[in-house]
C-alpha cells in the first residue's frame, strides 16, 4: 500500500515549525516527521492520513547534544546513533538500551525524541526516560513547558502533546554519586521490538541502598515504574554482595510487580510468559544495578 497524498515542508526555524503545524491543523491535520522510522510505516499502512508532514531535521535549534546543568540535553533532531556514539558513557542507562533498538541503520535515522513522542509501550527509550526521571521540553504557539517523563506518557502511542506541539528536547540526568544501572530485554530476534524488558536504577550510600527504581516495558499500555528501595535495602543489608542470595530474595519481591502485568497476549507471548519475563529480567536488572553501583564507586 502507498501513503495517502500529503504535502511536505522542511522549515529551518523553530518558529516556522510551530507556524506550519498551526496552519496544517487548521487545514486538516499535520504531523511532525523526524527520522520517519515509525511514521512512514504508519502512513504506508494508511493507519494515519495527515495532510502535511513538517520535517524538523533541518532546524539548527533542535540539533544540539550537550551537557546542561547536570543533565545531557538531546535536541529533537538528534539521531539515536549519535547519542550511542557520543553520549553512551555519560548517560549509561541510555547507552545500555540503545543497541537494543532495531538495527544500526534504523538508529542512524530514528531520533531519541521521536521515540519518546511515538510512545510505543514496547520501546526502550520511554522506559529509560521514566527510570532516570528525564524531563521533556514541549513547545507550541503558547511557548514551552517542561514535562517530566512520568507525566508525559498517557497510554499506548499516546502522550500529553497537543496537536500543534512538538518535543524540542529531552534532558537525561547524568549519574549521581553511588548510582548504578541495569537493563535487559527479551525479543524474538535481534532488532525486533521487545516482548518485555526492564530498566533499573539503584543508588547506594555507604554500602546501603537508598534508592531503587525498576521500570518494566512491553507489559502494559505504557512502561510501568515501581519503587523497590525497601525490599532491596533489606536484601542487601542481609546478604551483602552475594548475588545468588540477592537474586532469590528479589525474585520474590519482583513477582508482585509481575502479577500486575496485564496484556491481552498475542501470537508471540502470552500474559503468563510476559509475567515470567518481568520477574526474571526485573530481578536481574536490579541486581546488576547494585553491582554496577559498587563498580563505579571503585573507579
Ligand atoms: C524495523 C524496525 C525496527 C524497530 N525496532 C525498534 C525497537 O526495537 N525499539 C524501539 O523503540 N523502536 C524501534 N523502531 C522504531 C524506531 O526506533 C523509531 O526511530 C522511533 O520509534 C521513532 O523515531 P523517529 O525519529 O523515526 O520518529 P518518526 O517516525 O519521524 O515519528 C514517529 C512519531 O512521533 C512523532 N514525532 C517525532 N518526533 C517528534 C517530536 N520531536 N515532537 C513531536 N512528535 C514527534 C511523529 O509525528 C510520529 O507520530 C523500529 C523501527 C523499524 C523500522
PDB file of N, CA and C and ligand atoms in Angstrom, residues 21 30-42 53 56 62 76-80 100-103 106-107 109-120 122-126 152 161 165-169 185 187 191-194, ligand 1:
ATOM      1  N   UNK A  21       2.763  23.783  11.794  1.00  0.00           N
ATOM      2  CA  UNK A  21       1.870  22.841  12.492  1.00  0.00           C
ATOM      3  C   UNK A  21       0.491  23.487  12.735  1.00  0.00           C
ATOM      4  N   UNK A  30      -1.750  17.978  10.729  1.00  0.00           N
ATOM      5  CA  UNK A  30      -0.320  17.953  10.424  1.00  0.00           C
ATOM      6  C   UNK A  30       0.389  17.002  11.353  1.00  0.00           C
ATOM      7  N   UNK A  31       1.570  16.561  10.927  1.00  0.00           N
ATOM      8  CA  UNK A  31       2.383  15.669  11.769  1.00  0.00           C
ATOM      9  C   UNK A  31       3.824  16.084  11.644  1.00  0.00           C
ATOM     10  N   UNK A  32       4.508  16.060  12.761  1.00  0.00           N
ATOM     11  CA  UNK A  32       5.966  16.203  12.739  1.00  0.00           C
ATOM     12  C   UNK A  32       6.543  14.929  12.139  1.00  0.00           C
ATOM     13  N   UNK A  33       7.545  15.072  11.288  1.00  0.00           N
ATOM     14  CA  UNK A  33       8.345  13.901  10.909  1.00  0.00           C
ATOM     15  C   UNK A  33       9.796  14.178  11.300  1.00  0.00           C
ATOM     16  N   UNK A  34      10.391  13.196  12.005  1.00  0.00           N
ATOM     17  CA  UNK A  34      11.808  13.329  12.423  1.00  0.00           C
ATOM     18  C   UNK A  34      12.594  12.284  11.635  1.00  0.00           C
ATOM     19  N   UNK A  35      12.845  11.115  12.213  1.00  0.00           N
ATOM     20  CA  UNK A  35      13.582  10.072  11.476  1.00  0.00           C
ATOM     21  C   UNK A  35      12.692   9.281  10.521  1.00  0.00           C
ATOM     22  N   UNK A  36      11.401   9.335  10.734  1.00  0.00           N
ATOM     23  CA  UNK A  36      10.449   8.640   9.847  1.00  0.00           C
ATOM     24  C   UNK A  36      10.392   7.132  10.047  1.00  0.00           C
ATOM     25  N   UNK A  37      11.137   6.607  11.025  1.00  0.00           N
ATOM     26  CA  UNK A  37      11.225   5.145  11.172  1.00  0.00           C
ATOM     27  C   UNK A  37       9.954   4.506  11.721  1.00  0.00           C
ATOM     28  N   UNK A  38       9.148   5.280  12.422  1.00  0.00           N
ATOM     29  CA  UNK A  38       7.852   4.777  12.886  1.00  0.00           C
ATOM     30  C   UNK A  38       6.721   5.392  12.074  1.00  0.00           C
ATOM     31  N   UNK A  39       6.893   6.650  11.684  1.00  0.00           N
ATOM     32  CA  UNK A  39       5.798   7.345  10.996  1.00  0.00           C
ATOM     33  C   UNK A  39       5.575   6.788   9.586  1.00  0.00           C
ATOM     34  N   UNK A  40       6.646   6.518   8.860  1.00  0.00           N
ATOM     35  CA  UNK A  40       6.460   6.081   7.460  1.00  0.00           C
ATOM     36  C   UNK A  40       5.689   4.758   7.356  1.00  0.00           C
ATOM     37  N   UNK A  41       6.002   3.749   8.197  1.00  0.00           N
ATOM     38  CA  UNK A  41       5.158   2.546   8.149  1.00  0.00           C
ATOM     39  C   UNK A  41       3.687   2.846   8.465  1.00  0.00           C
ATOM     40  N   UNK A  42       3.463   3.769   9.406  1.00  0.00           N
ATOM     41  CA  UNK A  42       2.083   4.148   9.758  1.00  0.00           C
ATOM     42  C   UNK A  42       1.374   4.734   8.531  1.00  0.00           C
ATOM     43  N   UNK A  53       3.196  16.952   6.344  1.00  0.00           N
ATOM     44  CA  UNK A  53       4.303  16.498   7.194  1.00  0.00           C
ATOM     45  C   UNK A  53       5.273  17.661   7.372  1.00  0.00           C
ATOM     46  N   UNK A  56      11.433  18.216  10.851  1.00  0.00           N
ATOM     47  CA  UNK A  56      12.119  19.082  11.832  1.00  0.00           C
ATOM     48  C   UNK A  56      13.637  18.884  11.817  1.00  0.00           C
ATOM     49  N   UNK A  62      17.289  22.526  17.031  1.00  0.00           N
ATOM     50  CA  UNK A  62      16.890  21.197  17.522  1.00  0.00           C
ATOM     51  C   UNK A  62      18.018  20.175  17.405  1.00  0.00           C
ATOM     52  N   UNK A  76      15.655  17.591  19.455  1.00  0.00           N
ATOM     53  CA  UNK A  76      14.688  16.731  18.762  1.00  0.00           C
ATOM     54  C   UNK A  76      15.202  16.196  17.425  1.00  0.00           C
ATOM     55  N   UNK A  77      16.220  16.845  16.857  1.00  0.00           N
ATOM     56  CA  UNK A  77      16.716  16.358  15.554  1.00  0.00           C
ATOM     57  C   UNK A  77      17.891  15.389  15.718  1.00  0.00           C
ATOM     58  N   UNK A  78      18.301  15.136  16.973  1.00  0.00           N
ATOM     59  CA  UNK A  78      19.477  14.277  17.212  1.00  0.00           C
ATOM     60  C   UNK A  78      19.095  12.803  17.035  1.00  0.00           C
ATOM     61  N   UNK A  79      19.877  12.123  16.197  1.00  0.00           N
ATOM     62  CA  UNK A  79      19.580  10.707  15.897  1.00  0.00           C
ATOM     63  C   UNK A  79      20.044   9.818  17.051  1.00  0.00           C
ATOM     64  N   UNK A  80      19.404   8.675  17.164  1.00  0.00           N
ATOM     65  CA  UNK A  80      19.764   7.729  18.238  1.00  0.00           C
ATOM     66  C   UNK A  80      21.230   7.307  18.126  1.00  0.00           C
ATOM     67  N   UNK A 100      19.686  -2.071  21.642  1.00  0.00           N
ATOM     68  CA  UNK A 100      18.533  -2.973  21.505  1.00  0.00           C
ATOM     69  C   UNK A 100      17.480  -2.435  20.539  1.00  0.00           C
ATOM     70  N   UNK A 101      17.627  -1.172  20.130  1.00  0.00           N
ATOM     71  CA  UNK A 101      16.585  -0.573  19.277  1.00  0.00           C
ATOM     72  C   UNK A 101      16.856  -0.920  17.812  1.00  0.00           C
ATOM     73  N   UNK A 102      16.003  -1.727  17.230  1.00  0.00           N
ATOM     74  CA  UNK A 102      16.102  -2.062  15.809  1.00  0.00           C
ATOM     75  C   UNK A 102      17.519  -2.456  15.420  1.00  0.00           C
ATOM     76  N   UNK A 103      17.964  -1.911  14.288  1.00  0.00           N
ATOM     77  CA  UNK A 103      19.326  -2.148  13.794  1.00  0.00           C
ATOM     78  C   UNK A 103      20.025  -0.798  13.667  1.00  0.00           C
ATOM     79  N   UNK A 106      18.519   1.751  11.430  1.00  0.00           N
ATOM     80  CA  UNK A 106      17.302   2.397  11.955  1.00  0.00           C
ATOM     81  C   UNK A 106      17.694   3.487  12.952  1.00  0.00           C
ATOM     82  N   UNK A 107      18.707   3.169  13.782  1.00  0.00           N
ATOM     83  CA  UNK A 107      19.136   4.162  14.778  1.00  0.00           C
ATOM     84  C   UNK A 107      19.859   5.335  14.113  1.00  0.00           C
ATOM     85  N   UNK A 109      18.802   6.884  11.609  1.00  0.00           N
ATOM     86  CA  UNK A 109      17.778   7.836  11.175  1.00  0.00           C
ATOM     87  C   UNK A 109      16.843   8.209  12.331  1.00  0.00           C
ATOM     88  N   UNK A 110      16.460   7.217  13.139  1.00  0.00           N
ATOM     89  CA  UNK A 110      15.494   7.469  14.223  1.00  0.00           C
ATOM     90  C   UNK A 110      16.063   8.413  15.268  1.00  0.00           C
ATOM     91  N   UNK A 111      15.200   9.258  15.812  1.00  0.00           N
ATOM     92  CA  UNK A 111      15.643  10.220  16.831  1.00  0.00           C
ATOM     93  C   UNK A 111      15.204   9.747  18.232  1.00  0.00           C
ATOM     94  N   UNK A 112      15.906  10.233  19.225  1.00  0.00           N
ATOM     95  CA  UNK A 112      15.543   9.904  20.623  1.00  0.00           C
ATOM     96  C   UNK A 112      14.173  10.518  20.949  1.00  0.00           C
ATOM     97  N   UNK A 113      14.012  11.801  20.609  1.00  0.00           N
ATOM     98  CA  UNK A 113      12.733  12.470  20.935  1.00  0.00           C
ATOM     99  C   UNK A 113      11.586  11.866  20.134  1.00  0.00           C
ATOM    100  N   UNK A 114      11.855  11.408  18.902  1.00  0.00           N
ATOM    101  CA  UNK A 114      10.810  10.769  18.086  1.00  0.00           C
ATOM    102  C   UNK A 114      10.305   9.505  18.754  1.00  0.00           C
ATOM    103  N   UNK A 115      11.220   8.728  19.324  1.00  0.00           N
ATOM    104  CA  UNK A 115      10.814   7.510  20.015  1.00  0.00           C
ATOM    105  C   UNK A 115       9.949   7.850  21.227  1.00  0.00           C
ATOM    106  N   UNK A 116      10.316   8.910  21.956  1.00  0.00           N
ATOM    107  CA  UNK A 116       9.517   9.309  23.130  1.00  0.00           C
ATOM    108  C   UNK A 116       8.134   9.788  22.680  1.00  0.00           C
ATOM    109  N   UNK A 117       8.099  10.609  21.620  1.00  0.00           N
ATOM    110  CA  UNK A 117       6.812  11.155  21.147  1.00  0.00           C
ATOM    111  C   UNK A 117       5.913  10.039  20.605  1.00  0.00           C
ATOM    112  N   UNK A 118       6.516   9.031  20.017  1.00  0.00           N
ATOM    113  CA  UNK A 118       5.748   7.925  19.435  1.00  0.00           C
ATOM    114  C   UNK A 118       5.101   7.057  20.536  1.00  0.00           C
ATOM    115  N   UNK A 119       5.798   6.943  21.679  1.00  0.00           N
ATOM    116  CA  UNK A 119       5.252   6.293  22.894  1.00  0.00           C
ATOM    117  C   UNK A 119       4.797   4.861  22.674  1.00  0.00           C
ATOM    118  N   UNK A 120       5.603   4.079  21.981  1.00  0.00           N
ATOM    119  CA  UNK A 120       5.277   2.655  21.831  1.00  0.00           C
ATOM    120  C   UNK A 120       5.482   1.978  23.187  1.00  0.00           C
ATOM    121  N   UNK A 122       6.307  -0.914  23.916  1.00  0.00           N
ATOM    122  CA  UNK A 122       7.435  -1.853  23.922  1.00  0.00           C
ATOM    123  C   UNK A 122       8.773  -1.169  23.649  1.00  0.00           C
ATOM    124  N   UNK A 123       8.767   0.130  23.506  1.00  0.00           N
ATOM    125  CA  UNK A 123      10.011   0.844  23.174  1.00  0.00           C
ATOM    126  C   UNK A 123      10.891   1.008  24.406  1.00  0.00           C
ATOM    127  N   UNK A 124      12.204   1.005  24.149  1.00  0.00           N
ATOM    128  CA  UNK A 124      13.176   1.080  25.237  1.00  0.00           C
ATOM    129  C   UNK A 124      13.283   2.483  25.835  1.00  0.00           C
ATOM    130  N   UNK A 125      13.299   3.511  24.972  1.00  0.00           N
ATOM    131  CA  UNK A 125      13.643   4.852  25.479  1.00  0.00           C
ATOM    132  C   UNK A 125      12.584   5.459  26.413  1.00  0.00           C
ATOM    133  N   UNK A 126      11.288   5.255  26.165  1.00  0.00           N
ATOM    134  CA  UNK A 126      10.330   5.759  27.165  1.00  0.00           C
ATOM    135  C   UNK A 126      10.564   5.137  28.554  1.00  0.00           C
ATOM    136  N   UNK A 152       4.417  12.442  31.019  1.00  0.00           N
ATOM    137  CA  UNK A 152       4.350  12.626  29.557  1.00  0.00           C
ATOM    138  C   UNK A 152       3.511  11.555  28.858  1.00  0.00           C
ATOM    139  N   UNK A 161       1.130  15.543  24.422  1.00  0.00           N
ATOM    140  CA  UNK A 161       1.369  16.507  23.335  1.00  0.00           C
ATOM    141  C   UNK A 161       0.057  16.937  22.690  1.00  0.00           C
ATOM    142  N   UNK A 165       1.816  20.858  19.021  1.00  0.00           N
ATOM    143  CA  UNK A 165       3.033  20.932  19.851  1.00  0.00           C
ATOM    144  C   UNK A 165       4.058  19.906  19.377  1.00  0.00           C
ATOM    145  N   UNK A 166       5.322  20.178  19.706  1.00  0.00           N
ATOM    146  CA  UNK A 166       6.358  19.174  19.456  1.00  0.00           C
ATOM    147  C   UNK A 166       7.290  19.094  20.656  1.00  0.00           C
ATOM    148  N   UNK A 167       7.987  17.956  20.742  1.00  0.00           N
ATOM    149  CA  UNK A 167       9.055  17.830  21.742  1.00  0.00           C
ATOM    150  C   UNK A 167      10.279  18.488  21.122  1.00  0.00           C
ATOM    151  N   UNK A 168      10.831  19.493  21.788  1.00  0.00           N
ATOM    152  CA  UNK A 168      12.017  20.146  21.220  1.00  0.00           C
ATOM    153  C   UNK A 168      13.314  19.559  21.791  1.00  0.00           C
ATOM    154  N   UNK A 169      13.240  18.953  22.981  1.00  0.00           N
ATOM    155  CA  UNK A 169      14.451  18.361  23.574  1.00  0.00           C
ATOM    156  C   UNK A 169      14.060  17.472  24.740  1.00  0.00           C
ATOM    157  N   UNK A 185      16.299  -7.143  28.116  1.00  0.00           N
ATOM    158  CA  UNK A 185      15.020  -7.385  27.453  1.00  0.00           C
ATOM    159  C   UNK A 185      15.047  -8.712  26.703  1.00  0.00           C
ATOM    160  N   UNK A 187      13.645 -10.328  23.098  1.00  0.00           N
ATOM    161  CA  UNK A 187      12.963 -10.137  21.812  1.00  0.00           C
ATOM    162  C   UNK A 187      13.119 -11.430  21.022  1.00  0.00           C
ATOM    163  N   UNK A 191      16.842  -6.897  17.092  1.00  0.00           N
ATOM    164  CA  UNK A 191      16.276  -5.828  16.270  1.00  0.00           C
ATOM    165  C   UNK A 191      14.762  -5.773  16.334  1.00  0.00           C
ATOM    166  N   UNK A 192      14.133  -6.846  16.810  1.00  0.00           N
ATOM    167  CA  UNK A 192      12.677  -6.810  16.979  1.00  0.00           C
ATOM    168  C   UNK A 192      12.331  -5.998  18.229  1.00  0.00           C
ATOM    169  N   UNK A 193      11.097  -5.517  18.258  1.00  0.00           N
ATOM    170  CA  UNK A 193      10.617  -4.896  19.487  1.00  0.00           C
ATOM    171  C   UNK A 193      10.630  -5.935  20.609  1.00  0.00           C
ATOM    172  N   UNK A 194      10.807  -5.473  21.847  1.00  0.00           N
ATOM    173  CA  UNK A 194      10.883  -6.389  22.992  1.00  0.00           C
ATOM    174  C   UNK A 194       9.529  -7.038  23.278  1.00  0.00           C
TER     175      UNK A 194
HETATM  176  C1  LIG B   1      12.449  -2.434  11.501  1.00  0.00           C
HETATM  177  C2  LIG B   1      12.283  -1.505  12.671  1.00  0.00           C
HETATM  178  C3  LIG B   1      12.589  -1.970  13.944  1.00  0.00           C
HETATM  179  C4  LIG B   1      12.437  -1.132  15.034  1.00  0.00           C
HETATM  180  N1  LIG B   1      12.731  -1.614  16.277  1.00  0.00           N
HETATM  181  C5  LIG B   1      12.563  -0.812  17.345  1.00  0.00           C
HETATM  182  C6  LIG B   1      12.844  -1.289  18.659  1.00  0.00           C
HETATM  183  O1  LIG B   1      13.262  -2.431  18.863  1.00  0.00           O
HETATM  184  N2  LIG B   1      12.639  -0.438  19.703  1.00  0.00           N
HETATM  185  C7  LIG B   1      12.172   0.852  19.513  1.00  0.00           C
HETATM  186  O2  LIG B   1      11.995   1.575  20.484  1.00  0.00           O
HETATM  187  N3  LIG B   1      11.915   1.339  18.295  1.00  0.00           N
HETATM  188  C8  LIG B   1      12.090   0.547  17.203  1.00  0.00           C
HETATM  189  N4  LIG B   1      11.820   1.044  15.964  1.00  0.00           N
HETATM  190  C9  LIG B   1      11.312   2.434  15.855  1.00  0.00           C
HETATM  191  C10 LIG B   1      12.461   3.443  15.767  1.00  0.00           C
HETATM  192  O3  LIG B   1      13.237   3.484  16.920  1.00  0.00           O
HETATM  193  C11 LIG B   1      11.974   4.888  15.543  1.00  0.00           C
HETATM  194  O4  LIG B   1      13.071   5.609  15.184  1.00  0.00           O
HETATM  195  C12 LIG B   1      11.384   5.645  16.694  1.00  0.00           C
HETATM  196  O5  LIG B   1      10.346   4.931  17.317  1.00  0.00           O
HETATM  197  C13 LIG B   1      10.757   6.970  16.228  1.00  0.00           C
HETATM  198  O6  LIG B   1      11.743   7.896  15.937  1.00  0.00           O
HETATM  199  P1  LIG B   1      11.721   8.711  14.569  1.00  0.00           P
HETATM  200  O7  LIG B   1      12.660   9.855  14.726  1.00  0.00           O
HETATM  201  O8  LIG B   1      11.987   7.801  13.429  1.00  0.00           O
HETATM  202  O9  LIG B   1      10.216   9.290  14.532  1.00  0.00           O
HETATM  203  P2  LIG B   1       9.201   9.406  13.325  1.00  0.00           P
HETATM  204  O10 LIG B   1       8.965   8.092  12.699  1.00  0.00           O
HETATM  205  O11 LIG B   1       9.597  10.522  12.436  1.00  0.00           O
HETATM  206  O12 LIG B   1       7.904   9.851  14.153  1.00  0.00           O
HETATM  207  C14 LIG B   1       7.227   8.937  14.977  1.00  0.00           C
HETATM  208  C15 LIG B   1       6.036   9.648  15.632  1.00  0.00           C
HETATM  209  O13 LIG B   1       6.489  10.611  16.557  1.00  0.00           O
HETATM  210  C16 LIG B   1       6.118  11.935  16.147  1.00  0.00           C
HETATM  211  N5  LIG B   1       7.295  12.772  16.407  1.00  0.00           N
HETATM  212  C17 LIG B   1       8.576  12.529  16.028  1.00  0.00           C
HETATM  213  N6  LIG B   1       9.384  13.454  16.541  1.00  0.00           N
HETATM  214  C18 LIG B   1       8.611  14.288  17.257  1.00  0.00           C
HETATM  215  C19 LIG B   1       8.870  15.439  18.037  1.00  0.00           C
HETATM  216  N7  LIG B   1      10.098  15.908  18.218  1.00  0.00           N
HETATM  217  N8  LIG B   1       7.820  16.054  18.636  1.00  0.00           N
HETATM  218  C20 LIG B   1       6.541  15.584  18.491  1.00  0.00           C
HETATM  219  N9  LIG B   1       6.242  14.495  17.770  1.00  0.00           N
HETATM  220  C21 LIG B   1       7.265  13.858  17.154  1.00  0.00           C
HETATM  221  C22 LIG B   1       5.717  11.836  14.705  1.00  0.00           C
HETATM  222  O14 LIG B   1       4.746  12.809  14.354  1.00  0.00           O
HETATM  223  C23 LIG B   1       5.159  10.434  14.641  1.00  0.00           C
HETATM  224  O15 LIG B   1       3.847  10.422  15.119  1.00  0.00           O
HETATM  225  C24 LIG B   1      11.979   0.216  14.849  1.00  0.00           C
HETATM  226  C25 LIG B   1      11.700   0.693  13.549  1.00  0.00           C
HETATM  227  C26 LIG B   1      11.845  -0.144  12.480  1.00  0.00           C
HETATM  228  C27 LIG B   1      11.529   0.389  11.114  1.00  0.00           C
END
